[in-house]
PDB file of C-alpha atoms in Angstrom:
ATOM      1  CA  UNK A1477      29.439  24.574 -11.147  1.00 53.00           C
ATOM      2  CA  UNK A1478      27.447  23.486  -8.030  1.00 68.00           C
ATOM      3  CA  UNK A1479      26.181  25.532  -5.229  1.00 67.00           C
ATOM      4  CA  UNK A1480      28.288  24.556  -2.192  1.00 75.00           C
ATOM      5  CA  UNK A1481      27.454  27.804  -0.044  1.00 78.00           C
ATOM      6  CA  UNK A1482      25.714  26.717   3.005  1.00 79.00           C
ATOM      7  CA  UNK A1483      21.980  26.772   3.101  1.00 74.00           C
ATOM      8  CA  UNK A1484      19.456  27.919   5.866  1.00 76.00           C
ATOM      9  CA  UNK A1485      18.140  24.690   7.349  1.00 74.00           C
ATOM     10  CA  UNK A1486      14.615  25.553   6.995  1.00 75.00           C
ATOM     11  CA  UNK A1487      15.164  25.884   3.526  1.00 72.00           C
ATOM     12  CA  UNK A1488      16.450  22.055   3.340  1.00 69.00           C
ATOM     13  CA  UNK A1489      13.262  20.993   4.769  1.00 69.00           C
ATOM     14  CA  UNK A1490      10.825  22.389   2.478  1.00 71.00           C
ATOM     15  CA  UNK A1491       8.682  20.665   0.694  1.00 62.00           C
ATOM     16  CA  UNK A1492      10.109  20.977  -2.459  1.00 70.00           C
ATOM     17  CA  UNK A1493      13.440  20.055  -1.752  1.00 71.00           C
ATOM     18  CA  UNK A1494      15.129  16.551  -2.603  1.00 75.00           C
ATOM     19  CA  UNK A1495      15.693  15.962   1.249  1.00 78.00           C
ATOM     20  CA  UNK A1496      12.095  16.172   2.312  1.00 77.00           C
ATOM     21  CA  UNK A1497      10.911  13.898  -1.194  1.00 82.00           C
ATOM     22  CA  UNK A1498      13.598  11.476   0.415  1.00 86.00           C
ATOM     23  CA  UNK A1499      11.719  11.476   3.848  1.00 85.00           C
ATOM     24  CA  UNK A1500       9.060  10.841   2.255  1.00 88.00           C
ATOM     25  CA  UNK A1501      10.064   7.928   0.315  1.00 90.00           C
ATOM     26  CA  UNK A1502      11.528   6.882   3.731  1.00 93.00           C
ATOM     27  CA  UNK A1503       7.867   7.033   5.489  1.00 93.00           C
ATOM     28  CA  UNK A1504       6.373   5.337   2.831  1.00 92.00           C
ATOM     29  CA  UNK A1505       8.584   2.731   2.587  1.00 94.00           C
ATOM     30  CA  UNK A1506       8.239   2.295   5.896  1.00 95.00           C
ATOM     31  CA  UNK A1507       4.520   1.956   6.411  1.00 95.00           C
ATOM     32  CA  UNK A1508       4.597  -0.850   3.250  1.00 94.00           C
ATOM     33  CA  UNK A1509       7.300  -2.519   5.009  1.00 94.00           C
ATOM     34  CA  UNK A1510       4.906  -2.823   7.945  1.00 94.00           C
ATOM     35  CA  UNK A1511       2.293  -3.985   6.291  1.00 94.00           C
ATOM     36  CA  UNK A1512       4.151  -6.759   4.343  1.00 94.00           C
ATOM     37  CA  UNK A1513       5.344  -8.042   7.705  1.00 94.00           C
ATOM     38  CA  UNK A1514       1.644  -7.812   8.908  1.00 94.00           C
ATOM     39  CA  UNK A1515       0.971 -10.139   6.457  1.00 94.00           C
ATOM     40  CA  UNK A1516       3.898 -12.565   6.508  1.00 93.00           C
ATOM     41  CA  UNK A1517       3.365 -15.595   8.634  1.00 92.00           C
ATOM     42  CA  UNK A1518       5.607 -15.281  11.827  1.00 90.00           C
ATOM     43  CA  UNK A1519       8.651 -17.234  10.354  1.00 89.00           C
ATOM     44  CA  UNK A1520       9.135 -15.547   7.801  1.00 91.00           C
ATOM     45  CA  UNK A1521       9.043 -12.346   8.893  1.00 91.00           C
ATOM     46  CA  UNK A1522      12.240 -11.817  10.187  1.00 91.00           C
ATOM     47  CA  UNK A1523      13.899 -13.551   7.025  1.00 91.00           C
ATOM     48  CA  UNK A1524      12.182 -10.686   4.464  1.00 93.00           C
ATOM     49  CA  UNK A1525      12.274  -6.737   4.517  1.00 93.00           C
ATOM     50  CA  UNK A1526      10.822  -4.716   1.480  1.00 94.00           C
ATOM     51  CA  UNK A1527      13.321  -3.341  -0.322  1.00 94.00           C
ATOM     52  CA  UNK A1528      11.816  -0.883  -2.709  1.00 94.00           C
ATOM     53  CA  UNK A1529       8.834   0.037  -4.672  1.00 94.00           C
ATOM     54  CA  UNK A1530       8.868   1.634  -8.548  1.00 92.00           C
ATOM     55  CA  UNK A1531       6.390   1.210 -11.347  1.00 92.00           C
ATOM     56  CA  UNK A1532       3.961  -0.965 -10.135  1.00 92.00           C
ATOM     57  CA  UNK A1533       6.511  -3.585  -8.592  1.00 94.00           C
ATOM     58  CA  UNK A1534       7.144  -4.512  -4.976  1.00 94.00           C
ATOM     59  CA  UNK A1535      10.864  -5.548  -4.549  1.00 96.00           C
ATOM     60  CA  UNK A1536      10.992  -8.027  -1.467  1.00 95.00           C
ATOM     61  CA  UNK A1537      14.603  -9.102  -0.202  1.00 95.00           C
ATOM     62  CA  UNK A1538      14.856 -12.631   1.283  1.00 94.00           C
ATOM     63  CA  UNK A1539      17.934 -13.805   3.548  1.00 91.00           C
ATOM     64  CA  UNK A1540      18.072 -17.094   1.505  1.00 90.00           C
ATOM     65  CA  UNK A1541      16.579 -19.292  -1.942  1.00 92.00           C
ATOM     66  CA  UNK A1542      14.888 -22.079   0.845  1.00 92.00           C
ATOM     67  CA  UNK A1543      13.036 -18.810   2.520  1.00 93.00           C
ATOM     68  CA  UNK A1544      12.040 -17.695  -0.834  1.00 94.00           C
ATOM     69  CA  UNK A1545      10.696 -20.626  -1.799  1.00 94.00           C
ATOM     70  CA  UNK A1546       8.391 -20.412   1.666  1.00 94.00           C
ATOM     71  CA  UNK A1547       7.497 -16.985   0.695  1.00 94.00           C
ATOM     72  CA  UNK A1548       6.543 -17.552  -3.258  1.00 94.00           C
ATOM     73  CA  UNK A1549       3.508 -20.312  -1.334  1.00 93.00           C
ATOM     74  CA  UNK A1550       2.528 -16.435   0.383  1.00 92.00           C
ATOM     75  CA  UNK A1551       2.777 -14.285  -2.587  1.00 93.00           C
ATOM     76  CA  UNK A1552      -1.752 -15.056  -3.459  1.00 93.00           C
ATOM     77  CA  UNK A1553      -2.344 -13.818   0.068  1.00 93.00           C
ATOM     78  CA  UNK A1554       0.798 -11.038   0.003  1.00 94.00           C
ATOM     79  CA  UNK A1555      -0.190  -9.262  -3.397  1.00 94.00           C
ATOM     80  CA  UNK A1556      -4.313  -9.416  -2.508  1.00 95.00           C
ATOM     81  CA  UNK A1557      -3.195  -8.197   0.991  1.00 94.00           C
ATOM     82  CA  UNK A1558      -1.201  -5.044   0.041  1.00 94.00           C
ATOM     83  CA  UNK A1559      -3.747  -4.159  -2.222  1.00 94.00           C
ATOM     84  CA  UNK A1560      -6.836  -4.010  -0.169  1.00 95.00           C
ATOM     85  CA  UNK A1561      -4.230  -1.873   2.875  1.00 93.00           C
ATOM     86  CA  UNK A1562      -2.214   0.367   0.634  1.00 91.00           C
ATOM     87  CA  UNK A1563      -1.229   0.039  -3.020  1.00 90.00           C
ATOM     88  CA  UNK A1564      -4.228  -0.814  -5.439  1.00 92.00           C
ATOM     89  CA  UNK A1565      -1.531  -0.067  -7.861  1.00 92.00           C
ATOM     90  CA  UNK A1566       0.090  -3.142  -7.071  1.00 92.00           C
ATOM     91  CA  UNK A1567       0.810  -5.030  -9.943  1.00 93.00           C
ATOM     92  CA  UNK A1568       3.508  -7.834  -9.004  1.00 93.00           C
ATOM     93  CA  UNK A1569       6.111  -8.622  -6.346  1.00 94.00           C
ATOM     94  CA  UNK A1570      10.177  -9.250  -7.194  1.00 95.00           C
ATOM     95  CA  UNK A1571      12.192 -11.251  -5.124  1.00 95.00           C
ATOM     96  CA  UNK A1572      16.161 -10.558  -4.583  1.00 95.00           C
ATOM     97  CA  UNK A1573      18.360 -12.954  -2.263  1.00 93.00           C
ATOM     98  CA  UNK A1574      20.069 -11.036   0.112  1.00 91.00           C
ATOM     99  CA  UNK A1575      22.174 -13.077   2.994  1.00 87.00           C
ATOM    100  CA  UNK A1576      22.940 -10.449   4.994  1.00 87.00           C
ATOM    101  CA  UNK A1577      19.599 -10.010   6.100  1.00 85.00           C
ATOM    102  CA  UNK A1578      20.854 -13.434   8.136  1.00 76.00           C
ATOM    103  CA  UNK A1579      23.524 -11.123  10.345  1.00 69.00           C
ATOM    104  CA  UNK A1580      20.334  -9.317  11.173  1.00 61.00           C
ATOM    105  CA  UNK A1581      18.632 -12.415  12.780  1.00 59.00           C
ATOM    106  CA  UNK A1582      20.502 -14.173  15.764  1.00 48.00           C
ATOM    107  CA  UNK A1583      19.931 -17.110  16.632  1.00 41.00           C
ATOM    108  CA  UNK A1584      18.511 -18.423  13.475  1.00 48.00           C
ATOM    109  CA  UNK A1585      19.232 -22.085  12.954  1.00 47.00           C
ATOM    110  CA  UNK A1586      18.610 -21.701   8.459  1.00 49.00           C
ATOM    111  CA  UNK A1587      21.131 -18.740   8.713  1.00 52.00           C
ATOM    112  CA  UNK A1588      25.138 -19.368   8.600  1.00 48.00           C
ATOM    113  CA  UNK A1589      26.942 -15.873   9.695  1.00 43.00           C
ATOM    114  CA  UNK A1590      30.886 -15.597   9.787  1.00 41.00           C
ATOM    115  CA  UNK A1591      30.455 -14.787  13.364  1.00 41.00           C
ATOM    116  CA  UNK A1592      28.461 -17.947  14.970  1.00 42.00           C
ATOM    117  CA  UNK A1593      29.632 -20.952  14.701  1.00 45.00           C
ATOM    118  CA  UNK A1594      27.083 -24.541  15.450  1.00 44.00           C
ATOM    119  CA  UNK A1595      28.232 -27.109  16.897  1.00 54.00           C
ATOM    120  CA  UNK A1596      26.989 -30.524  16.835  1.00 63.00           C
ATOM    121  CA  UNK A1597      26.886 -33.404  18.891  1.00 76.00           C
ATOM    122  CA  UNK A1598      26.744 -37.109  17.752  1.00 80.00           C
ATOM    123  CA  UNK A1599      25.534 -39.204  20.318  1.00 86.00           C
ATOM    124  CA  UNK A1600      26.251 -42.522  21.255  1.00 87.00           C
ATOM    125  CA  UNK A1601      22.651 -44.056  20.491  1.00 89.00           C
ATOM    126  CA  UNK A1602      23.563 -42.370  16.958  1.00 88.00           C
ATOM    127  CA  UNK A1603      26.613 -44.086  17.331  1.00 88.00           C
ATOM    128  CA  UNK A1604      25.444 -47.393  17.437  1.00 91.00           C
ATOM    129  CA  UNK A1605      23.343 -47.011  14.968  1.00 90.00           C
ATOM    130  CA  UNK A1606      25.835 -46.392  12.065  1.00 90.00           C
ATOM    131  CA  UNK A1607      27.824 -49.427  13.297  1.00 92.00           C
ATOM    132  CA  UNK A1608      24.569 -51.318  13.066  1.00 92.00           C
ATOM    133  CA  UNK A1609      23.701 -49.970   9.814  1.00 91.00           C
ATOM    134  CA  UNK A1610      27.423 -50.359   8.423  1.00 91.00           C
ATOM    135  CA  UNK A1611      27.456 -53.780   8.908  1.00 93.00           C
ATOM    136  CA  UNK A1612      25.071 -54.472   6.023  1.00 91.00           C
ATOM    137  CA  UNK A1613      26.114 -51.339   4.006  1.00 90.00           C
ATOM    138  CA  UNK A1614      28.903 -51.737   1.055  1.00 91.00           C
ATOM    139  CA  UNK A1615      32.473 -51.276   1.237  1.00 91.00           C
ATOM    140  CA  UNK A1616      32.431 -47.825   0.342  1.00 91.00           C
ATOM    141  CA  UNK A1617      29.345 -46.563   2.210  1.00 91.00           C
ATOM    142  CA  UNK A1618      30.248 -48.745   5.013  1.00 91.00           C
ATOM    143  CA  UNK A1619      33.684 -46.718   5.204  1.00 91.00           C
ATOM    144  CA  UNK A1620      31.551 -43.192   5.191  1.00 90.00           C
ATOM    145  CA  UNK A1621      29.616 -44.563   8.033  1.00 90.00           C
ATOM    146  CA  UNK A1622      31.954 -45.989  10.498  1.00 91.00           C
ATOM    147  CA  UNK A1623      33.986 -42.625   9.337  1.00 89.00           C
ATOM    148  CA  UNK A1624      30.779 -40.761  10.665  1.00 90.00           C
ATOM    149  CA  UNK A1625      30.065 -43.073  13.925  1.00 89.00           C
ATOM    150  CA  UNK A1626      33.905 -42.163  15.146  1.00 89.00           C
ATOM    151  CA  UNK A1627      32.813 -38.582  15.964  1.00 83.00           C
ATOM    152  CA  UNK A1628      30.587 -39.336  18.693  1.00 77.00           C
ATOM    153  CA  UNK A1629      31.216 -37.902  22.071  1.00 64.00           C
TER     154      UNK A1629
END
């Protein structure tokens, strides 16, 4: 049966107890995540957050595959980088898609959230130049183009 009687708080806090080993995993995570981002080049810092750290293995979420693909060019300078700051343990770094990191960013142009919605805006010049591009194009592109022009405002 479990212990449900309530419990001084001081006794919660100790060191031995599974609150303080989760503050500590907390901190820790914390400090790595900061010097991931350290390392990140400026776009892609707000697209990646560590996510967790076990046996050797960094665990890195990204907020999409076209961001990961940006960050895998990083991962030389990332896993040499975390090694000489923190973990000499280090051995290699996992990647995980997550698109909600995306909700976190606003304004982000590569992100799609439920909530914003981008509009765009054919212009005429772009206008003209489907119809001038149609004319030459085949009947079934050429459809797909005037099709295209029409929605310029």
């Amino acid at each position: 049966m479990r212990d449900n009687e309530p419990q001084i708080l001081t006794s919660i806090l100790t060191q031995n107890s599974s609150l303080s080993q989760i503050k500590e995993r907390i901190s820790a995570l914390n400090k790595l995540s900061s010097v991931v981002h350290d390392l990140l080049p400026s776009p892609l810092k707000p697209q990646c957050r560590v996510s967790n750290y076990r046996q050797g293995i960094l665990i890195i979420e990204v907020s999409s595959a076209s961001w990961l693909t940006r960050l895998k060019y990083e991962q030389s300078k990332l896993i040499s980088g975390i090694r000489k700051k923190l973990l000499p343990s280090l051995s290699s770094i996992q990647y995980r898609i997550n698109p909600d990191i995306c909700l976190a960013v606003s304004q982000s142009i590569n992100c799609s959230s439920k909530n914003a919605t981008m509009t765009s805006v054919l212009t005429a010049t772009s206008a003209n130049y489907l119809y001038a591009i149609a004319e030459n194009a085949p009947n079934k592109l050429k459809k797909q183009l005037i099709k295209l022009a029409n929605h310029a405002k």
